Short mmCIF file of C-alpha atoms in Angstrom, two decimals:
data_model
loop_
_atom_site.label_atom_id
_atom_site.label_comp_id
_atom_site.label_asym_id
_atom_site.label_seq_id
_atom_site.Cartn_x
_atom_site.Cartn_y
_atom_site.Cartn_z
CA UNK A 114 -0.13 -11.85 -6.35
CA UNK A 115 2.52 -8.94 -7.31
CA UNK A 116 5.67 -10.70 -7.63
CA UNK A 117 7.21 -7.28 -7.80
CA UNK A 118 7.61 -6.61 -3.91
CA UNK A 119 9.63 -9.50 -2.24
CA UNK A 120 11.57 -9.22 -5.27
CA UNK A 121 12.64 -5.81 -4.72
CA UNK A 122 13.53 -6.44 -1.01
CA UNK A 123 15.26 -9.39 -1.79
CA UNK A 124 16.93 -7.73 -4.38
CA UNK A 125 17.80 -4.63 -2.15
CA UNK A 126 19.15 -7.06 0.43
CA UNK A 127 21.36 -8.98 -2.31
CA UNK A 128 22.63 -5.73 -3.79
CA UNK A 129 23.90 -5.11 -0.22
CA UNK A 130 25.50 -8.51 0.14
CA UNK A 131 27.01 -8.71 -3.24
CA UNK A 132 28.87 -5.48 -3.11
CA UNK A 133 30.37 -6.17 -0.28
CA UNK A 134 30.88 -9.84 -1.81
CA UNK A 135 32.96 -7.52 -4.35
CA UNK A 136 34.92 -6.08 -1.97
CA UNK A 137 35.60 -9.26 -0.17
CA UNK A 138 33.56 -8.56 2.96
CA UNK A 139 32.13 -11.27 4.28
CA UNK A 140 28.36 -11.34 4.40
CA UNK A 141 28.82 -12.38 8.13
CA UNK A 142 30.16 -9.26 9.32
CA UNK A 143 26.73 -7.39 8.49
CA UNK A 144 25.19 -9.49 11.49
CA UNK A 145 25.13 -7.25 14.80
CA UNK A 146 22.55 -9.13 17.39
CA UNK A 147 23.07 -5.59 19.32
CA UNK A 148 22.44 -3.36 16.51
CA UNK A 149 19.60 -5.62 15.15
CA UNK A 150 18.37 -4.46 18.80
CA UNK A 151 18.57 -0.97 18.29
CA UNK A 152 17.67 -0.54 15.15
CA UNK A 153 14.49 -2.52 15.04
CA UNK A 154 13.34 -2.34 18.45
CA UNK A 155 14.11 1.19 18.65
CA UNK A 156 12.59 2.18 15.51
CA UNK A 157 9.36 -0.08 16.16
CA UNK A 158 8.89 1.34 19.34
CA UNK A 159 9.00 4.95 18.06
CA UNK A 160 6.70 4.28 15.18
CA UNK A 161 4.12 2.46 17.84
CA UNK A 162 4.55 5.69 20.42
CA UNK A 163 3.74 8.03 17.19
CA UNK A 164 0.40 6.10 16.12
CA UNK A 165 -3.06 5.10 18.11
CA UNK A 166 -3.50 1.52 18.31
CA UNK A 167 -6.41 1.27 15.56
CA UNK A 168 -3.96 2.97 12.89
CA UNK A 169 -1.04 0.66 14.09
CA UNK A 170 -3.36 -3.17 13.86
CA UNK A 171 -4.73 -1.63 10.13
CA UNK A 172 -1.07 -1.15 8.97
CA UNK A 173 -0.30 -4.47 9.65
CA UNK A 174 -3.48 -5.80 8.46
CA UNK A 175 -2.75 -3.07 5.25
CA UNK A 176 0.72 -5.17 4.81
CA UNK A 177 -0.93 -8.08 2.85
CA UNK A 178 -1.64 -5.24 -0.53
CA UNK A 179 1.70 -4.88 -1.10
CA UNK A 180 1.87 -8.34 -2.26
CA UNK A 181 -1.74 -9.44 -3.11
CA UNK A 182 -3.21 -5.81 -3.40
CA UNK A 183 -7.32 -5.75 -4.10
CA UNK A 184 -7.40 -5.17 -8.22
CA UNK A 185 -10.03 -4.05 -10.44
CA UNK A 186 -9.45 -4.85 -14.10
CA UNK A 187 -11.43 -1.60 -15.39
CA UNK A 188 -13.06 -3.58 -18.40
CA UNK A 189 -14.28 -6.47 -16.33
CA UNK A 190 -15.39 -4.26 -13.40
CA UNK A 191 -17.47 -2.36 -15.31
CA UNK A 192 -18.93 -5.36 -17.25
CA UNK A 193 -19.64 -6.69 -14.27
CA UNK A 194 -21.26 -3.73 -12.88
CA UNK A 195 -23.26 -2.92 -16.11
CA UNK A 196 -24.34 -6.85 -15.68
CA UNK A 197 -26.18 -5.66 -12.39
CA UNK A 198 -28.20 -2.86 -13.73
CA UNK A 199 -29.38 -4.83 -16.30
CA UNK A 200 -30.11 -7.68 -13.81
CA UNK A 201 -31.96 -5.09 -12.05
CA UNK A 202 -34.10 -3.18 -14.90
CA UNK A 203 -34.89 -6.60 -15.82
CA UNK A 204 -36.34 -8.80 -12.85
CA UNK A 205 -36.00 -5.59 -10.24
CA UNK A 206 -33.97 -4.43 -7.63
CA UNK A 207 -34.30 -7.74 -5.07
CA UNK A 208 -33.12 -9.77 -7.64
CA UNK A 209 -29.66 -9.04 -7.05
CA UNK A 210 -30.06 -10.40 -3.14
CA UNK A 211 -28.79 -13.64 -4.34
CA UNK A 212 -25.36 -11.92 -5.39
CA UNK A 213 -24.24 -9.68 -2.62
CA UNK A 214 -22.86 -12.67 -0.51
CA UNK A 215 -20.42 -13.21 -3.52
CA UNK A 216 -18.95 -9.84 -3.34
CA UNK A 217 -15.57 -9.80 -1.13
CA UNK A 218 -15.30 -5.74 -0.63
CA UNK A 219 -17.50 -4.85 2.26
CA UNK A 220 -17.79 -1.37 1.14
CA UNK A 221 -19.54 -2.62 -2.37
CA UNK A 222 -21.27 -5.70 -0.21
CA UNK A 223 -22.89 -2.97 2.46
CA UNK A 224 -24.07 -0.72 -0.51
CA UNK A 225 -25.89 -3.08 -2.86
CA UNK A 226 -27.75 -4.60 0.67
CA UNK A 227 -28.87 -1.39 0.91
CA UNK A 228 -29.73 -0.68 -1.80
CA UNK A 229 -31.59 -4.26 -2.05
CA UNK A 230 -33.02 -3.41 1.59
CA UNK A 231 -35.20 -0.13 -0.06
CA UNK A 232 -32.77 2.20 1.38
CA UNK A 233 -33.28 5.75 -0.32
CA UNK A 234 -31.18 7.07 -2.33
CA UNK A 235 -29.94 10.06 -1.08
CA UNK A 236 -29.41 7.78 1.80
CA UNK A 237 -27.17 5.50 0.79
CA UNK A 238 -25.24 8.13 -1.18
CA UNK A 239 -24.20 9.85 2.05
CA UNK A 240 -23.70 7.05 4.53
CA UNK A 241 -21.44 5.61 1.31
CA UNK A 242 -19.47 8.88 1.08
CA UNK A 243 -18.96 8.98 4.53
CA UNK A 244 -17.79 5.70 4.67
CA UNK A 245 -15.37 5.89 1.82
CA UNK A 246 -13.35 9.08 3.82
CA UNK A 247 -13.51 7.73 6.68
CA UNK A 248 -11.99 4.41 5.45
CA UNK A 249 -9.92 6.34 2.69
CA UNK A 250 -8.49 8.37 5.90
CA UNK A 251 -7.68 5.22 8.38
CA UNK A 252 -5.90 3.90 5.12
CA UNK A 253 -3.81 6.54 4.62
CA UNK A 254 -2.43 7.01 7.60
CA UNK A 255 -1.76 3.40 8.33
CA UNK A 256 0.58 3.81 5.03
CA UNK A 257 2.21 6.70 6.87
CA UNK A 258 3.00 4.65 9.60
CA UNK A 259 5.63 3.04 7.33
CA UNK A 260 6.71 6.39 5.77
CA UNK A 261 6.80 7.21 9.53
CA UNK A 262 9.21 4.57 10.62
CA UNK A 263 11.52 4.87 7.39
CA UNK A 264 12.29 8.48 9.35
CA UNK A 265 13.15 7.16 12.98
CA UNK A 266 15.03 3.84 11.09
CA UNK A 267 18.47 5.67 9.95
CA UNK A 268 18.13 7.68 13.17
CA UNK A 269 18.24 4.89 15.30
CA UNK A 270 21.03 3.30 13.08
CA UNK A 271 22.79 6.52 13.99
CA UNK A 272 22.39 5.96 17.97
CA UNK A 273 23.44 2.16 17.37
CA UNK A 274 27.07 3.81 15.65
CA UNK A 275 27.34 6.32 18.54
CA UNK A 276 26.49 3.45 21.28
CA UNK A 277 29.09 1.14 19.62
CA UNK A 278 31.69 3.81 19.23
CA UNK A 279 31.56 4.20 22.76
CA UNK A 280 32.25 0.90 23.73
CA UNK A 281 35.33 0.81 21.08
CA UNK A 282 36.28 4.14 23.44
CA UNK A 283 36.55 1.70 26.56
CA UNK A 284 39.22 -0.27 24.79
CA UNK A 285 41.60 2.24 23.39
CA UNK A 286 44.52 0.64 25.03
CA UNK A 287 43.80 -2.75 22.52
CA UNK A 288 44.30 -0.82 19.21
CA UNK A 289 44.34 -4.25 17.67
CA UNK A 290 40.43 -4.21 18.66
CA UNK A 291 39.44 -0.97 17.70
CA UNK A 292 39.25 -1.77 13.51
CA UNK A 293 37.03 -4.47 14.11
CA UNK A 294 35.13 -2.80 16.83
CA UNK A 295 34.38 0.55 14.88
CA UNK A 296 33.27 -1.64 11.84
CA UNK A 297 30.60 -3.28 14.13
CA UNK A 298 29.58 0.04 15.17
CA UNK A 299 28.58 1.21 11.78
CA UNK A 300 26.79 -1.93 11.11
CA UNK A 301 23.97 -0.51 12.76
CA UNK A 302 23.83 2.27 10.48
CA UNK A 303 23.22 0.06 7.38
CA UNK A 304 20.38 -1.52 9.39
CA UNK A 305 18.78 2.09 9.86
CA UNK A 306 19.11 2.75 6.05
CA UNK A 307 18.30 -0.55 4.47
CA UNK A 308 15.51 -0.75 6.78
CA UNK A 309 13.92 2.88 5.53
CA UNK A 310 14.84 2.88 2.15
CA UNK A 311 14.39 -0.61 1.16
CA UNK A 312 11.36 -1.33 3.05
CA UNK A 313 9.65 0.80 5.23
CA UNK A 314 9.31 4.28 2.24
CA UNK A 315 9.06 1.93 -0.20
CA UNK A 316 6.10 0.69 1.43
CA UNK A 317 4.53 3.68 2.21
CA UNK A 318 4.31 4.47 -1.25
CA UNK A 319 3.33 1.07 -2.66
CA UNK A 320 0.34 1.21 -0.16
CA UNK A 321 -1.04 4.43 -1.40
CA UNK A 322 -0.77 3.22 -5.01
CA UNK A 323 -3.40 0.76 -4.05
CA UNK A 324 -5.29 3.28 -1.97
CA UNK A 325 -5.46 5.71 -4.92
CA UNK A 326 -6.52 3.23 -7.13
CA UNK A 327 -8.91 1.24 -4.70
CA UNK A 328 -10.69 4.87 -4.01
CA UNK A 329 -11.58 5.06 -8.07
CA UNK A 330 -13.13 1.58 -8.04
CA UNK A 331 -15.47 2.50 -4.98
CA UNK A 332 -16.07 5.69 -6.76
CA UNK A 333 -17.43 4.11 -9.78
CA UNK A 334 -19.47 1.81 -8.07
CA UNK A 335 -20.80 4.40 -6.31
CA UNK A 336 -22.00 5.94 -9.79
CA UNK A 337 -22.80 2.63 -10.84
CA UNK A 338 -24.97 2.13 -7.59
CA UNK A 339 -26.68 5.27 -7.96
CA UNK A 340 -27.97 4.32 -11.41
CA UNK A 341 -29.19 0.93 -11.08
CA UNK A 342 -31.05 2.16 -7.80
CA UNK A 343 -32.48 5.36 -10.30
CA UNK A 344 -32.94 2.58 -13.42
CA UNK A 345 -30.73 5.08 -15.35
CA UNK A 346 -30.38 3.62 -19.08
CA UNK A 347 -26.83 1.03 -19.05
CA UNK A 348 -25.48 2.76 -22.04
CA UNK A 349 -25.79 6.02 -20.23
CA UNK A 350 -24.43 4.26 -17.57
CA UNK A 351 -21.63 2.73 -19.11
CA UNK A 352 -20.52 5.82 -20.42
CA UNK A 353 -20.65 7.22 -16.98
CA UNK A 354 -18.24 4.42 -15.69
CA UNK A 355 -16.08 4.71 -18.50
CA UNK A 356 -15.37 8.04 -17.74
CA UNK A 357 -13.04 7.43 -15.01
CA UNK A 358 -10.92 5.62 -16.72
CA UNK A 359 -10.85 7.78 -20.05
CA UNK A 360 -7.69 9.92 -19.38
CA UNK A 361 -5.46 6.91 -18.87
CA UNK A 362 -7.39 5.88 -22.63
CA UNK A 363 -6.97 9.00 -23.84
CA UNK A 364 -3.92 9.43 -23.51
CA UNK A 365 -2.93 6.01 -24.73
CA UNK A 366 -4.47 6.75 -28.04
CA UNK A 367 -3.08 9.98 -28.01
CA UNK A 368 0.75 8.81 -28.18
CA UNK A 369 -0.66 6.18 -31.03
CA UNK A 370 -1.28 8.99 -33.07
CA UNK A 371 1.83 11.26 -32.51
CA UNK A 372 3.80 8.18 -33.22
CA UNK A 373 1.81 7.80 -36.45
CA UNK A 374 2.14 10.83 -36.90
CA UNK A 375 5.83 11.12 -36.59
CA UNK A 376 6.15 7.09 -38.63
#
């Protein structure tokens, strides 16, 4: 679990509060049952009209990885994955039957069955590439259903400001009214704003973090697929897997030395 996202939205939400706290505003005069209205329903509505129904359910189904998002420690992945292939050169190919049940990505679960099932190689290369962009693709755009709806939010906030001003216009003849009334009217356009740029961008681009980094761990078991199913050597194969992960090492080892270097 990343402890990292409700604490930024609760923290966004707080830094909202406790300003006006500051100011002496009371936190009750941010609640607007007709602006919550507008705001929300309008800008759910809009974000619904914009996407087909498939990208709109895998959004919400999406919503989950920004708190418990699927991780792949590189050094244990590839252990584990160098721990098949020799499995494999060692008591063959259908002795790693017993393990695909234990594997909880269906992309990696579907590959090593067929691979286990005698599926040829060039095979189950291309139904596995196909599968990855067309999986990679429905991700990314239920991410940008978020990024999406962080655009109509402050929009709507706007038409919640304009719809409340004109209701403060029907009672001109109360000025007494109208401070209060034009301070409920902008209430609406906080909701628009805290609603895009606390949650819904934010989102967007927490989502294709793990995207990004869920398409290298596919890729490398991909590679590392290809070369049990070949019986390619495991330190050839390790290197292989290492490989996609060597820039971040790289350059790790490469600010070591300039601060060496510079000690």
């Amino acid at each position: 679990m990343d402890a990292l996202y409700p604490l930024g939205l609760f923290g966004g939400v707080m830094a909202l509060i406790g300003a006006g706290l500051v100011d002496g505003t009371s936190p009750l005069s941010f609640l607007n049952l007709a602006a919550l209205c507008i705001v929300f329903g309008g800008t759910i509505s809009a974000t619904v009209v914009q996407h087909p129904l498939r990208v709109v359910v895998r959004s919400l189904a999406m919503l989950r990885w920004a708190i418990t998002p699927p991780y792949y420690e590189p050094s244990v992945f590839i252990e584990q994955l160098i721990e098949l292939a020799h499995k494999s050169r060692k008591y063959g190919l259908l002795s790693l039957d017993a393990l695909i049940d234990d594997i909880e990505d269906p992309f990696m679960r579907n590959g090593l069955r067929m691979a286990v099932d005698g599926t040829g190689t060039t095979t189950i290369m291309r139904t596995l590439r196909l599968r990855l962009h067309t999986q990679t693709e429905l991700d990314m755009m239920a991410a940008g259903l978020f990024e999406a709806a962080g655009g109509y939010a402050p929009t709507f906030g706007i038409m919640g400001a304009v719809t409340g001003l004109i209701e403060v216009m029907h009672h001109l003849s109360h000025p007494s009214e109208l401070g209060m009334g034009i301070a409920a009217a902008f209430v609406s356009t906080v909701y628009g704003l805290v609603l895009a740029n606390v949650f819904c961008i934010p989102t967007a681009n927490r989502l294709r973090t793990v995207i990004a980094e869920q398409l290298v761990a596919r890729n490398v078991f991909m590679d590392a697929l290809h070369g049990i199913v070949t019986g390619i050597n495991t330190l050839e194969l390790r290197t292989i897997l290492e490989s996609y992960y060597l820039p971040n090492k790289k350059s790790g080892e490469t600010e070591d030395n300039t601060a060496m270097e510079t000690a």
